[in-house]
PDB file of C-alpha atoms in Angstrom:
ATOM      1  CA  MET A   1      12.468  17.726  -8.728  1.00 78.00           C
ATOM      2  CA  ARG A   2      14.006  14.154  -9.557  1.00 89.00           C
ATOM      3  CA  LYS A   3      11.489  11.704  -9.552  1.00 94.00           C
ATOM      4  CA  ALA A   4      12.355   8.271  -7.252  1.00 97.00           C
ATOM      5  CA  VAL A   5      12.322   4.645  -8.325  1.00 97.00           C
ATOM      6  CA  LEU A   6      12.952   1.529  -6.784  1.00 98.00           C
ATOM      7  CA  VAL A   7      13.281  -1.556  -8.866  1.00 98.00           C
ATOM      8  CA  THR A   8      13.819  -4.842  -6.755  1.00 98.00           C
ATOM      9  CA  GLY A   9      15.535  -7.589  -8.669  1.00 96.00           C
ATOM     10  CA  ALA A  10      17.252  -5.117 -10.267  1.00 96.00           C
ATOM     11  CA  SER A  11      20.591  -6.631 -11.548  1.00 94.00           C
ATOM     12  CA  SER A  12      19.513  -8.839 -14.065  1.00 91.00           C
ATOM     13  CA  GLY A  13      16.520 -10.031 -16.695  1.00 89.00           C
ATOM     14  CA  VAL A  14      13.053  -8.408 -16.554  1.00 90.00           C
ATOM     15  CA  GLY A  15      14.798  -5.839 -13.835  1.00 93.00           C
ATOM     16  CA  LEU A  16      17.964  -4.850 -15.483  1.00 94.00           C
ATOM     17  CA  ALA A  17      15.915  -4.737 -18.518  1.00 93.00           C
ATOM     18  CA  LEU A  18      13.527  -2.335 -17.033  1.00 94.00           C
ATOM     19  CA  CYS A  19      16.228   0.075 -15.320  1.00 96.00           C
ATOM     20  CA  LYS A  20      17.342   0.635 -18.880  1.00 96.00           C
ATOM     21  CA  ARG A  21      14.571   1.590 -20.179  1.00 94.00           C
ATOM     22  CA  LEU A  22      13.584   4.164 -17.060  1.00 96.00           C
ATOM     23  CA  LEU A  23      16.552   5.630 -17.834  1.00 96.00           C
ATOM     24  CA  VAL A  24      15.814   5.791 -21.652  1.00 94.00           C
ATOM     25  CA  GLU A  25      12.678   7.592 -20.528  1.00 93.00           C
ATOM     26  CA  ASP A  26      13.910   9.877 -18.221  1.00 94.00           C
ATOM     27  CA  HIS A  27      17.540  10.292 -17.656  1.00 90.00           C
ATOM     28  CA  GLU A  28      17.454  12.732 -14.239  1.00 91.00           C
ATOM     29  CA  LEU A  29      16.069   9.610 -11.954  1.00 93.00           C
ATOM     30  CA  HIS A  30      17.094   8.659  -8.833  1.00 97.00           C
ATOM     31  CA  LEU A  31      16.657   4.834  -9.514  1.00 97.00           C
ATOM     32  CA  CYS A  32      17.443   2.544  -6.632  1.00 98.00           C
ATOM     33  CA  LEU A  33      18.234  -0.747  -7.426  1.00 98.00           C
ATOM     34  CA  ALA A  34      17.358  -3.292  -4.354  1.00 98.00           C
ATOM     35  CA  CYS A  35      19.320  -6.389  -5.062  1.00 97.00           C
ATOM     36  CA  ARG A  36      20.448  -9.134  -2.895  1.00 96.00           C
ATOM     37  CA  ASN A  37      23.857  -9.329  -4.547  1.00 96.00           C
ATOM     38  CA  ARG A  38      25.549  -5.964  -3.650  1.00 96.00           C
ATOM     39  CA  SER A  39      28.649  -6.707  -5.978  1.00 96.00           C
ATOM     40  CA  LYS A  40      26.363  -7.503  -8.962  1.00 96.00           C
ATOM     41  CA  ALA A  41      24.265  -4.653  -8.193  1.00 97.00           C
ATOM     42  CA  GLU A  42      27.182  -2.549  -7.957  1.00 97.00           C
ATOM     43  CA  ALA A  43      28.633  -3.419 -11.470  1.00 97.00           C
ATOM     44  CA  VAL A  44      25.217  -2.256 -12.871  1.00 97.00           C
ATOM     45  CA  CYS A  45      24.795   0.490 -11.325  1.00 97.00           C
ATOM     46  CA  GLU A  46      28.404   1.642 -12.703  1.00 97.00           C
ATOM     47  CA  ALA A  47      26.872   0.663 -16.382  1.00 96.00           C
ATOM     48  CA  LEU A  48      23.844   2.608 -15.858  1.00 96.00           C
ATOM     49  CA  LEU A  49      26.108   6.209 -14.389  1.00 96.00           C
ATOM     50  CA  ALA A  50      28.268   5.119 -17.803  1.00 95.00           C
ATOM     51  CA  SER A  51      25.239   5.389 -20.156  1.00 94.00           C
ATOM     52  CA  HIS A  52      23.336   7.912 -18.175  1.00 95.00           C
ATOM     53  CA  PRO A  53      25.583  10.080 -16.438  1.00 93.00           C
ATOM     54  CA  LEU A  54      22.910  12.806 -15.819  1.00 93.00           C
ATOM     55  CA  ALA A  55      21.258  10.213 -13.676  1.00 94.00           C
ATOM     56  CA  GLU A  56      21.226   9.312  -9.959  1.00 96.00           C
ATOM     57  CA  VAL A  57      21.823   5.849  -9.298  1.00 97.00           C
ATOM     58  CA  SER A  58      22.133   3.949  -6.220  1.00 97.00           C
ATOM     59  CA  ILE A  59      21.632   0.787  -4.138  1.00 98.00           C
ATOM     60  CA  VAL A  60      20.008  -0.570  -1.330  1.00 98.00           C
ATOM     61  CA  GLN A  61      20.896  -4.447  -0.430  1.00 98.00           C
ATOM     62  CA  VAL A  62      17.453  -6.483   0.262  1.00 98.00           C
ATOM     63  CA  ASP A  63      16.514 -10.135   0.013  1.00 98.00           C
ATOM     64  CA  VAL A  64      13.170 -10.094  -0.180  1.00 97.00           C
ATOM     65  CA  SER A  65      13.154 -13.756   0.834  1.00 97.00           C
ATOM     66  CA  ASN A  66      14.623 -12.959   4.482  1.00 97.00           C
ATOM     67  CA  LEU A  67      12.432 -10.624   6.666  1.00 97.00           C
ATOM     68  CA  GLN A  68      15.002  -9.212   8.699  1.00 96.00           C
ATOM     69  CA  SER A  69      16.504  -8.181   5.450  1.00 98.00           C
ATOM     70  CA  VAL A  70      13.486  -6.590   4.120  1.00 98.00           C
ATOM     71  CA  PHE A  71      12.876  -4.427   7.635  1.00 97.00           C
ATOM     72  CA  ARG A  72      16.512  -3.164   7.851  1.00 98.00           C
ATOM     73  CA  ALA A  73      16.310  -2.195   4.113  1.00 98.00           C
ATOM     74  CA  SER A  74      13.083  -0.272   5.006  1.00 98.00           C
ATOM     75  CA  GLU A  75      14.728   1.361   7.495  1.00 98.00           C
ATOM     76  CA  GLU A  76      17.553   2.531   5.119  1.00 98.00           C
ATOM     77  CA  LEU A  77      15.332   3.610   2.465  1.00 98.00           C
ATOM     78  CA  LYS A  78      13.285   5.707   4.843  1.00 98.00           C
ATOM     79  CA  GLN A  79      16.362   7.829   5.938  1.00 97.00           C
ATOM     80  CA  ARG A  80      17.674   8.137   2.184  1.00 96.00           C
ATOM     81  CA  PHE A  81      14.003   9.453   0.831  1.00 96.00           C
ATOM     82  CA  GLN A  82      11.212  11.390   1.392  1.00 94.00           C
ATOM     83  CA  ARG A  83       9.209  10.016  -1.205  1.00 96.00           C
ATOM     84  CA  LEU A  84       8.957   7.307  -3.104  1.00 97.00           C
ATOM     85  CA  ASP A  85       7.124   7.783  -6.490  1.00 97.00           C
ATOM     86  CA  TYR A  86       7.453   4.495  -8.362  1.00 97.00           C
ATOM     87  CA  VAL A  87       7.856   0.898  -6.633  1.00 98.00           C
ATOM     88  CA  TYR A  88       8.527  -1.692  -9.012  1.00 98.00           C
ATOM     89  CA  LEU A  89       7.991  -4.860  -7.450  1.00 98.00           C
ATOM     90  CA  ASN A  90       9.936  -7.507  -9.809  1.00 96.00           C
ATOM     91  CA  ALA A  91      11.908  -9.931  -7.609  1.00 96.00           C
ATOM     92  CA  GLY A  92      11.435 -13.692  -7.732  1.00 93.00           C
ATOM     93  CA  ILE A  93      12.405 -16.953  -8.098  1.00 90.00           C
ATOM     94  CA  MET A  94      11.369 -20.364  -9.652  1.00 82.00           C
ATOM     95  CA  PRO A  95      13.153 -22.756  -7.888  1.00 72.00           C
ATOM     96  CA  ASN A  96      14.600 -26.046  -9.486  1.00 66.00           C
ATOM     97  CA  PRO A  97      12.006 -25.990 -12.344  1.00 63.00           C
ATOM     98  CA  GLN A  98      10.769 -29.843 -13.525  1.00 63.00           C
ATOM     99  CA  LEU A  99       9.231 -30.406 -17.391  1.00 64.00           C
ATOM    100  CA  ASN A 100       6.516 -32.751 -17.254  1.00 64.00           C
ATOM    101  CA  ILE A 101       7.009 -35.242 -19.921  1.00 60.00           C
ATOM    102  CA  LYS A 102       4.226 -36.369 -19.957  1.00 63.00           C
ATOM    103  CA  ALA A 103       1.716 -33.391 -19.970  1.00 61.00           C
ATOM    104  CA  LEU A 104       3.828 -32.274 -22.672  1.00 61.00           C
ATOM    105  CA  PHE A 105       3.538 -34.745 -24.886  1.00 61.00           C
ATOM    106  CA  SER A 106      -0.189 -35.081 -24.880  1.00 65.00           C
ATOM    107  CA  GLY A 107      -0.893 -31.442 -24.843  1.00 60.00           C
ATOM    108  CA  LEU A 108       1.205 -31.239 -28.125  1.00 60.00           C
ATOM    109  CA  PHE A 109      -1.054 -33.373 -29.840  1.00 57.00           C
ATOM    110  CA  SER A 110      -4.009 -31.095 -28.558  1.00 64.00           C
ATOM    111  CA  ARG A 111      -6.033 -27.960 -29.090  1.00 61.00           C
ATOM    112  CA  LYS A 112      -4.546 -26.453 -26.172  1.00 61.00           C
ATOM    113  CA  VAL A 113      -0.787 -26.405 -27.715  1.00 58.00           C
ATOM    114  CA  ILE A 114      -0.189 -22.946 -28.259  1.00 57.00           C
ATOM    115  CA  HIS A 115      -1.940 -22.028 -24.619  1.00 57.00           C
ATOM    116  CA  MET A 116       0.286 -24.776 -23.446  1.00 58.00           C
ATOM    117  CA  PHE A 117       3.478 -23.227 -24.379  1.00 57.00           C
ATOM    118  CA  SER A 118       2.753 -19.337 -24.082  1.00 56.00           C
ATOM    119  CA  THR A 119       1.567 -20.003 -20.299  1.00 57.00           C
ATOM    120  CA  ALA A 120       3.192 -23.216 -19.259  1.00 60.00           C
ATOM    121  CA  GLU A 121       0.453 -24.691 -17.794  1.00 58.00           C
ATOM    122  CA  GLY A 122       0.722 -28.239 -16.299  1.00 60.00           C
ATOM    123  CA  LEU A 123       3.888 -28.055 -18.066  1.00 62.00           C
ATOM    124  CA  LEU A 124       6.068 -27.209 -14.562  1.00 62.00           C
ATOM    125  CA  THR A 125       6.412 -28.307 -11.503  1.00 65.00           C
ATOM    126  CA  GLN A 126       8.831 -26.971  -8.601  1.00 67.00           C
ATOM    127  CA  GLU A 127      10.032 -28.515  -4.906  1.00 77.00           C
ATOM    128  CA  ASP A 128       9.857 -25.400  -2.805  1.00 87.00           C
ATOM    129  CA  GLN A 129      11.986 -25.369   0.021  1.00 91.00           C
ATOM    130  CA  ILE A 130      11.318 -23.445   3.474  1.00 95.00           C
ATOM    131  CA  THR A 131      13.509 -20.256   4.155  1.00 96.00           C
ATOM    132  CA  ALA A 132      14.800 -18.967   7.627  1.00 94.00           C
ATOM    133  CA  ASP A 133      11.554 -17.326   8.854  1.00 96.00           C
ATOM    134  CA  GLY A 134       9.370 -20.732   8.284  1.00 95.00           C
ATOM    135  CA  LEU A 135       7.813 -19.761   5.245  1.00 96.00           C
ATOM    136  CA  GLN A 136       7.413 -21.099   1.732  1.00 96.00           C
ATOM    137  CA  GLU A 137      10.355 -19.737  -0.096  1.00 95.00           C
ATOM    138  CA  VAL A 138       8.821 -18.984  -3.281  1.00 95.00           C
ATOM    139  CA  PHE A 139       5.781 -17.725  -1.374  1.00 97.00           C
ATOM    140  CA  GLU A 140       8.308 -15.196   0.535  1.00 97.00           C
ATOM    141  CA  THR A 141      10.268 -13.815  -2.252  1.00 97.00           C
ATOM    142  CA  ASN A 142       7.627 -13.723  -4.903  1.00 97.00           C
ATOM    143  CA  VAL A 143       4.431 -12.023  -2.367  1.00 97.00           C
ATOM    144  CA  PHE A 144       5.286 -11.792   1.149  1.00 97.00           C
ATOM    145  CA  GLY A 145       8.823  -9.802   1.304  1.00 98.00           C
ATOM    146  CA  HIS A 146       7.300  -7.142  -1.148  1.00 98.00           C
ATOM    147  CA  PHE A 147       4.043  -7.332   0.921  1.00 97.00           C
ATOM    148  CA  ILE A 148       6.079  -6.491   3.913  1.00 97.00           C
ATOM    149  CA  LEU A 149       8.059  -3.974   1.979  1.00 98.00           C
ATOM    150  CA  ILE A 150       5.030  -1.926   1.173  1.00 97.00           C
ATOM    151  CA  GLN A 151       3.805  -1.924   4.509  1.00 96.00           C
ATOM    152  CA  GLU A 152       7.327  -0.756   5.816  1.00 97.00           C
ATOM    153  CA  LEU A 153       7.328   1.982   3.411  1.00 98.00           C
ATOM    154  CA  ALA A 154       3.935   3.414   3.601  1.00 96.00           C
ATOM    155  CA  PRO A 155       5.351   6.553   4.863  1.00 96.00           C
ATOM    156  CA  LEU A 156       6.954   6.907   1.198  1.00 97.00           C
ATOM    157  CA  LEU A 157       4.408   5.751  -0.596  1.00 97.00           C
ATOM    158  CA  CYS A 158       1.167   7.460   0.746  1.00 95.00           C
ATOM    159  CA  HIS A 159       0.847  11.170  -0.583  1.00 90.00           C
ATOM    160  CA  SER A 160      -2.757  12.019  -1.566  1.00 82.00           C
ATOM    161  CA  ASP A 161      -1.589  15.365  -2.816  1.00 85.00           C
ATOM    162  CA  SER A 162       0.828  13.332  -5.380  1.00 88.00           C
ATOM    163  CA  PRO A 163      -0.028   9.719  -5.762  1.00 93.00           C
ATOM    164  CA  SER A 164       2.743   7.188  -5.630  1.00 96.00           C
ATOM    165  CA  GLN A 165       2.595   3.822  -8.437  1.00 96.00           C
ATOM    166  CA  LEU A 166       3.451   0.479  -7.280  1.00 97.00           C
ATOM    167  CA  ILE A 167       4.200  -1.845 -10.711  1.00 96.00           C
ATOM    168  CA  TRP A 168       4.050  -5.951  -9.903  1.00 96.00           C
ATOM    169  CA  THR A 169       5.794  -8.526 -12.170  1.00 94.00           C
ATOM    170  CA  SER A 170       3.088 -11.131 -13.007  1.00 92.00           C
ATOM    171  CA  SER A 171       3.177 -13.647 -15.679  1.00 87.00           C
ATOM    172  CA  ARG A 172       1.404 -15.588 -17.845  1.00 79.00           C
ATOM    173  CA  ASN A 173       1.726 -18.488 -15.501  1.00 80.00           C
ATOM    174  CA  ALA A 174      -0.428 -16.916 -13.256  1.00 85.00           C
ATOM    175  CA  ARG A 175      -3.353 -19.551 -12.681  1.00 86.00           C
ATOM    176  CA  LYS A 176      -5.934 -19.050 -10.312  1.00 88.00           C
ATOM    177  CA  SER A 177      -6.499 -23.181 -10.773  1.00 88.00           C
ATOM    178  CA  ASN A 178      -3.337 -23.400  -8.628  1.00 90.00           C
ATOM    179  CA  PHE A 179      -4.100 -20.379  -5.902  1.00 94.00           C
ATOM    180  CA  CYS A 180      -5.730 -21.642  -2.539  1.00 94.00           C
ATOM    181  CA  LEU A 181      -7.345 -19.471  -0.062  1.00 94.00           C
ATOM    182  CA  GLU A 182      -6.569 -22.078   2.457  1.00 95.00           C
ATOM    183  CA  ASP A 183      -3.248 -22.729   1.221  1.00 96.00           C
ATOM    184  CA  ILE A 184      -1.874 -19.410   0.522  1.00 96.00           C
ATOM    185  CA  GLN A 185       1.874 -20.345   0.832  1.00 96.00           C
ATOM    186  CA  HIS A 186       1.425 -23.400  -1.759  1.00 95.00           C
ATOM    187  CA  SER A 187       2.843 -25.508   0.546  1.00 93.00           C
ATOM    188  CA  ARG A 188       0.955 -28.796  -0.264  1.00 92.00           C
ATOM    189  CA  GLY A 189       1.083 -28.016  -4.281  1.00 87.00           C
ATOM    190  CA  GLN A 190       3.812 -28.189  -6.808  1.00 84.00           C
ATOM    191  CA  GLU A 191       3.693 -25.066  -8.780  1.00 88.00           C
ATOM    192  CA  PRO A 192       4.503 -22.488  -6.317  1.00 92.00           C
ATOM    193  CA  TYR A 193       5.677 -20.136  -9.065  1.00 90.00           C
ATOM    194  CA  SER A 194       1.780 -20.292 -10.400  1.00 90.00           C
ATOM    195  CA  SER A 195       0.192 -19.593  -7.711  1.00 94.00           C
ATOM    196  CA  SER A 196       2.608 -16.859  -6.220  1.00 95.00           C
ATOM    197  CA  LYS A 197       1.998 -14.961  -9.445  1.00 95.00           C
ATOM    198  CA  TYR A 198      -1.801 -15.600  -9.073  1.00 94.00           C
ATOM    199  CA  ALA A 199      -1.612 -14.008  -5.814  1.00 96.00           C
ATOM    200  CA  VAL A 200       0.482 -11.284  -6.818  1.00 96.00           C
ATOM    201  CA  ASP A 201      -2.456 -10.517  -9.412  1.00 95.00           C
ATOM    202  CA  LEU A 202      -4.989 -10.615  -6.138  1.00 95.00           C
ATOM    203  CA  LEU A 203      -2.681  -8.380  -3.909  1.00 96.00           C
ATOM    204  CA  SER A 204      -2.290  -5.361  -6.587  1.00 95.00           C
ATOM    205  CA  VAL A 205      -6.249  -5.458  -6.756  1.00 94.00           C
ATOM    206  CA  ALA A 206      -6.590  -5.271  -2.787  1.00 95.00           C
ATOM    207  CA  VAL A 207      -3.982  -2.647  -2.729  1.00 95.00           C
ATOM    208  CA  ASN A 208      -5.973  -0.570  -4.830  1.00 95.00           C
ATOM    209  CA  ARG A 209      -9.388  -1.082  -2.503  1.00 94.00           C
ATOM    210  CA  ASN A 210      -7.120  -0.483   0.816  1.00 94.00           C
ATOM    211  CA  PHE A 211      -4.518   2.193  -0.158  1.00 95.00           C
ATOM    212  CA  ASN A 212      -6.377   4.124  -3.255  1.00 95.00           C
ATOM    213  CA  SER A 213      -7.413   6.715  -0.945  1.00 94.00           C
ATOM    214  CA  ARG A 214      -4.395   7.575   0.645  1.00 94.00           C
ATOM    215  CA  GLY A 215      -2.804   8.211  -2.487  1.00 95.00           C
ATOM    216  CA  LEU A 216      -1.148   5.064  -3.697  1.00 96.00           C
ATOM    217  CA  TYR A 217      -2.013   2.897  -6.404  1.00 96.00           C
ATOM    218  CA  SER A 218      -1.339  -0.657  -7.949  1.00 95.00           C
ATOM    219  CA  SER A 219      -0.860  -2.400 -11.201  1.00 93.00           C
ATOM    220  CA  VAL A 220       0.285  -5.879 -12.421  1.00 91.00           C
ATOM    221  CA  VAL A 221       2.225  -5.957 -15.800  1.00 86.00           C
ATOM    222  CA  CYS A 222       2.858  -9.297 -17.612  1.00 78.00           C
ATOM    223  CA  PRO A 223       6.501  -9.256 -19.242  1.00 68.00           C
ATOM    224  CA  GLY A 224       5.257 -12.245 -21.603  1.00 55.00           C
ATOM    225  CA  THR A 225       7.376 -14.989 -22.664  1.00 53.00           C
ATOM    226  CA  MET A 226      11.171 -14.003 -22.222  1.00 54.00           C
ATOM    227  CA  VAL A 227      14.472 -15.628 -22.630  1.00 52.00           C
ATOM    228  CA  THR A 228      16.143 -15.008 -18.805  1.00 55.00           C
ATOM    229  CA  ASN A 229      18.092 -16.658 -16.724  1.00 58.00           C
ATOM    230  CA  MET A 230      14.569 -18.067 -15.308  1.00 53.00           C
ATOM    231  CA  THR A 231      13.454 -19.616 -18.737  1.00 53.00           C
ATOM    232  CA  CYS A 232      17.071 -21.054 -19.561  1.00 49.00           C
ATOM    233  CA  GLY A 233      16.322 -23.249 -16.091  1.00 52.00           C
ATOM    234  CA  ILE A 234      13.329 -24.777 -17.945  1.00 53.00           C
ATOM    235  CA  LEU A 235      14.582 -25.384 -21.385  1.00 54.00           C
ATOM    236  CA  PRO A 236      17.654 -24.801 -23.053  1.00 56.00           C
ATOM    237  CA  PRO A 237      18.261 -21.458 -25.048  1.00 58.00           C
ATOM    238  CA  PHE A 238      18.129 -22.905 -28.637  1.00 51.00           C
ATOM    239  CA  VAL A 239      14.957 -24.251 -27.830  1.00 51.00           C
ATOM    240  CA  TRP A 240      13.265 -20.778 -26.688  1.00 47.00           C
ATOM    241  CA  THR A 241      14.440 -19.802 -30.214  1.00 55.00           C
ATOM    242  CA  LEU A 242      12.432 -22.428 -31.754  1.00 52.00           C
ATOM    243  CA  LEU A 243       9.347 -22.099 -29.585  1.00 51.00           C
ATOM    244  CA  MET A 244       9.300 -18.241 -29.885  1.00 50.00           C
ATOM    245  CA  PRO A 245       7.677 -17.728 -33.228  1.00 51.00           C
ATOM    246  CA  ILE A 246       4.843 -20.683 -32.099  1.00 48.00           C
ATOM    247  CA  ILE A 247       4.412 -18.444 -28.867  1.00 48.00           C
ATOM    248  CA  TRP A 248       3.700 -15.319 -30.634  1.00 45.00           C
ATOM    249  CA  LEU A 249       1.236 -16.554 -32.764  1.00 44.00           C
ATOM    250  CA  MET A 250      -0.809 -17.567 -30.286  1.00 44.00           C
ATOM    251  CA  ASP A 251     -11.148 -12.220 -14.666  1.00 48.00           C
ATOM    252  CA  LEU A 252     -10.028 -11.153 -10.592  1.00 59.00           C
ATOM    253  CA  ASP A 253     -12.550 -11.667  -8.220  1.00 61.00           C
ATOM    254  CA  GLU A 254     -12.529  -8.716  -5.666  1.00 68.00           C
ATOM    255  CA  ASP A 255     -13.876 -10.315  -2.395  1.00 74.00           C
ATOM    256  CA  THR A 256     -11.169 -13.079  -3.056  1.00 75.00           C
ATOM    257  CA  ALA A 257      -8.532 -10.577  -3.096  1.00 77.00           C
ATOM    258  CA  GLU A 258      -9.335  -8.818  -0.077  1.00 81.00           C
ATOM    259  CA  LYS A 259      -9.947 -12.247   1.880  1.00 82.00           C
ATOM    260  CA  PHE A 260      -6.269 -12.994   0.446  1.00 83.00           C
ATOM    261  CA  TYR A 261      -5.157  -9.455   1.427  1.00 83.00           C
ATOM    262  CA  GLN A 262      -6.659  -9.962   5.258  1.00 86.00           C
ATOM    263  CA  ASN A 263      -4.976 -13.415   5.489  1.00 85.00           C
ATOM    264  CA  LEU A 264      -1.577 -11.377   4.639  1.00 86.00           C
ATOM    265  CA  LEU A 265      -2.158  -9.091   7.473  1.00 86.00           C
ATOM    266  CA  GLU A 266      -2.633 -12.158   9.879  1.00 87.00           C
ATOM    267  CA  LEU A 267       0.681 -13.787   8.798  1.00 86.00           C
ATOM    268  CA  GLU A 268       2.091 -10.253   8.924  1.00 86.00           C
ATOM    269  CA  LYS A 269       1.519 -10.690  12.489  1.00 88.00           C
ATOM    270  CA  HIS A 270       2.299 -13.616  13.408  1.00 85.00           C
ATOM    271  CA  VAL A 271       5.514 -13.142  11.729  1.00 84.00           C
ATOM    272  CA  ARG A 272       6.351  -9.991  13.338  1.00 84.00           C
ATOM    273  CA  ALA A 273       5.804 -11.492  16.670  1.00 84.00           C
ATOM    274  CA  THR A 274       7.964 -14.752  16.026  1.00 82.00           C
ATOM    275  CA  ILE A 275      10.725 -12.357  15.253  1.00 80.00           C
ATOM    276  CA  GLN A 276      10.556  -9.888  18.456  1.00 82.00           C
ATOM    277  CA  LYS A 277      10.203 -13.154  20.475  1.00 81.00           C
ATOM    278  CA  ARG A 278      13.194 -14.511  18.776  1.00 81.00           C
ATOM    279  CA  ASN A 279      15.272 -11.102  19.088  1.00 81.00           C
ATOM    280  CA  HIS A 280      14.364 -11.050  22.714  1.00 80.00           C
ATOM    281  CA  GLN A 281      15.483 -14.342  22.936  1.00 76.00           C
ATOM    282  CA  SER A 282      19.023 -13.755  22.167  1.00 69.00           C
TER     283      SER A 282
END
């Protein structure tokens, strides 16, 4: 029986590289590409099938920054699959990254220069936006949309006799100092990407505490510093080429994770009630 694998953000960057590698490892997978842009996903699907004709590759259209889209995609997946063996929660955004020139130059002449370039700590600020759901865009895209997806897909994931696996794409930029339980959406800060990636790390810990007994296990991976369309939005590609050799040379609190998980559950209740009220009024 084919193993079923779902990858969010599968049409480019880390997600696309991951899909290619998965099919190299098991060319008979059923690989489902969860993508916002259907036309890009169809082109990727065609290319993957050309390289791996024995695989089964399908598409589900989902925008994790839009909860209605997440709910629709979840229902579609529950109709198409009896179970999902692996879910790679990879989709993410870093909006309008701005380089802090002052922090860059002060860091260049400090002992933390390698750490600074390998983690981007203090270097990047972003201007976040509010989504149609009334949530911070980075938080909803990188964290909450995936959280709702897990909740909705629990019937496909929770099988104690044959466990499923969640794999989150985290980042070296995940910094505890940028995350606050009293502001989980990072609405009052300037580094929402860093906050969201630390939130992902916390959420993985909380998922294990709440779902291991039901046959669902979670882990976090950090791809390291990579040149993708996201990093090229910060610095030009030739600069990254120069920095890579320098970069290459170069703990989580369970109680906080559980409190964050409970905060997400409360936010989920609020969001669901708001959507139901909106649908009733329309």
